[in-house]
Amino acid sequence: MGVVNITKNTTMICAPLMAQSVEQVLSNMYQAKAEGADVVEIRLDCINNFQPGKDLEIILTKKPLPVLIVYRPKWAGGLYEGDEHKRLEALHLAEDLGADYVDFELKVASNILGKQYSSHQSGTRFIVSCNLDCETPSEEDLGYLVSRMQATGADIIKLVFSVNDITEIARIFQLLSHCQVPIIAYSVGERGFVSQLLSPKFNGALVYGSLKGTPVSGLPTVESLRQTYKVGHINADTKVFGLISKPVGHSKGPILHNPTFRHVNYNGIYVPMFVDDLKKFFSTYSSPDFAGFSVGFPYKEAVMKFCDEVHPLAQAIAAVNTIIRRPSDGKLIGYNTDCEASITAIEDAIKERGYKNGTASFGSPLAGRMFVLAGAGGAGRALAFGAKSRGARVVIFDIDFERAKSLASDVMGAARPFEDILNFQPEKGAILANATPLGMHPNTDRVPVSEETLRDYQLVFDAVYTPRKTRLLKDAEAAGAIIVSGVEMFLRQAIGQFNLFTGKEAPKEFMREIVLAKF
Ligand SMILES: O=C1C[C@@](O)(C(=O)O)C[C@@H](O)[C@@H]1O
């Protein structure tokens, strides 16, 4: 096993192991190695009936990867409740037996490291850690804390935060980029997730990832860090793109955009961003590093007021799903790629399978047709404007009748109360488009219309993309309609975004292959 060192310039992936037996620790270590971890963190306090001499000997002689030893006491959020002296003895024994890294909590570190640092002969490196489960401190207080930690003689310092808002993570990035010793700093939870993913960009020394089959809430998996985000390729110049949404964990954007960036040799990363407050978000992440954003539920309309310019189509739709920061002046420009994505997906499906008599048609196959739309939110507005632009007659249903009426007046269509959609009898050959979340995972049983009405639709489109074939689409297929999955719209809107994000032509076939293989 080659020596792997935590330094200031490389980010390694660490798998935290909380196994309850030594056998389990060993098998987890091999699993971590196979999944691509560089180092494992072993929590001795999780091992039942831990016997330092015997257990450490086994772990440290059989380790297939460098190990970081942690023995967390109850007073620092761990499980160890015994004698403090014995705990520290076990940590020193780990050092003597050749542990690569040993973690001491800040509270005990100055006593220990201060004394022994000069006589510290082993190759073990000391991590001094501090878990801040209060609000993220100000930059000044953080600076002070870091100096105290450095003064202990630590080789590496580690800070774990709990953040209430994604904007607090900016302080972690500041800290990572300015610290003079190797530093590990991150936050867990949905709002803190991005601190792990972007840590390599800001020079963090370690990123934590969980193992397959043992997910740790708020941590990416080792496999996703290696395969999807390729953290080993991220550096200070990497441009950050993010999906602004709430919730955000469901999105498949990262598994589509990240490999595509690499495929065209573009130095970018695409990350989920759990945003609570748009105003705070845009004023915090205003540097050129944050080069563009996808915008998802529920912000497609609200985000417009934070754009310096909005493309006329997005302006008409009154919904933005893509923002780029213009490199020349840093201004935020809003676009809508949902509209063309959904309408061309529907048009192409009709063109491919819809012309029964084989005659080609000029113009859009939507011209003159009835287009029944469920949902008048951001995605619904994009569909309604797209359908209208192709000459369709749009009939809109939304639980908020006023919202349906307002969209109907924008596209010269008709609005109907939402209760009526269930049994609404469309004209023959009409198109049905679902732009409500009905049927989305995990509520996959829900449908906006009754089965009996489906046989009159020539084509049914569902903007929901998880699952790929929703119950609505299954029923529609059984009734003989052409069906178009939201996955097709997702792919096409992402292709449009990729062009805008990178200024390069998106490799469409490559992106389609990912979607076919992974969605
Ligand atoms: O509606 C969607 C889906 C999305 O929000 C996502 O979940 O990845 C990304 C947006 O760009 C797109 O318009």
Coordinates of N, CA and C in Angstrom, one line a residue, residues 35 102 210 247 269 299 305 313 394 409 413 465 473 475:
E35 N -14.6 0.6 -3.5 CA -15.5 1.7 -4.0 C -14.7 3.0 -4.3
V102 N -4.5 10.2 13.8 CA -5.3 10.0 15.0 C -5.9 11.4 15.3
S210 N -20.1 8.1 2.1 CA -20.6 6.8 2.7 C -20.5 5.6 1.8
P247 N -37.5 20.9 -2.4 CA -36.3 20.1 -2.1 C -35.4 19.9 -3.4
I269 N -18.5 21.6 -12.5 CA -19.2 20.7 -11.6 C -20.6 21.2 -11.4
Y299 N -39.0 27.7 -7.5 CA -38.5 29.0 -7.8 C -38.5 29.6 -9.2
K305 N -36.9 37.9 -10.6 CA -36.5 39.3 -10.2 C -35.0 39.4 -9.7
L313 N -38.4 34.9 -24.5 CA -39.3 33.8 -24.3 C -39.6 33.5 -22.8
V394 N -55.4 25.9 -26.3 CA -55.0 25.4 -24.9 C -56.2 25.5 -23.9
S409 N -55.5 33.6 -20.1 CA -55.6 34.9 -20.8 C -54.3 35.2 -21.5
G413 N -56.3 31.1 -24.3 CA -56.9 29.8 -24.1 C -58.1 29.8 -23.2
Y465 N -40.8 13.1 -14.2 CA -39.8 12.1 -14.7 C -39.4 11.1 -13.8
L473 N -49.0 7.5 -17.8 CA -48.5 7.1 -19.1 C -48.8 5.6 -19.3
D475 N -51.5 4.0 -18.2 CA -52.9 4.0 -18.5 C -53.1 4.5 -19.9

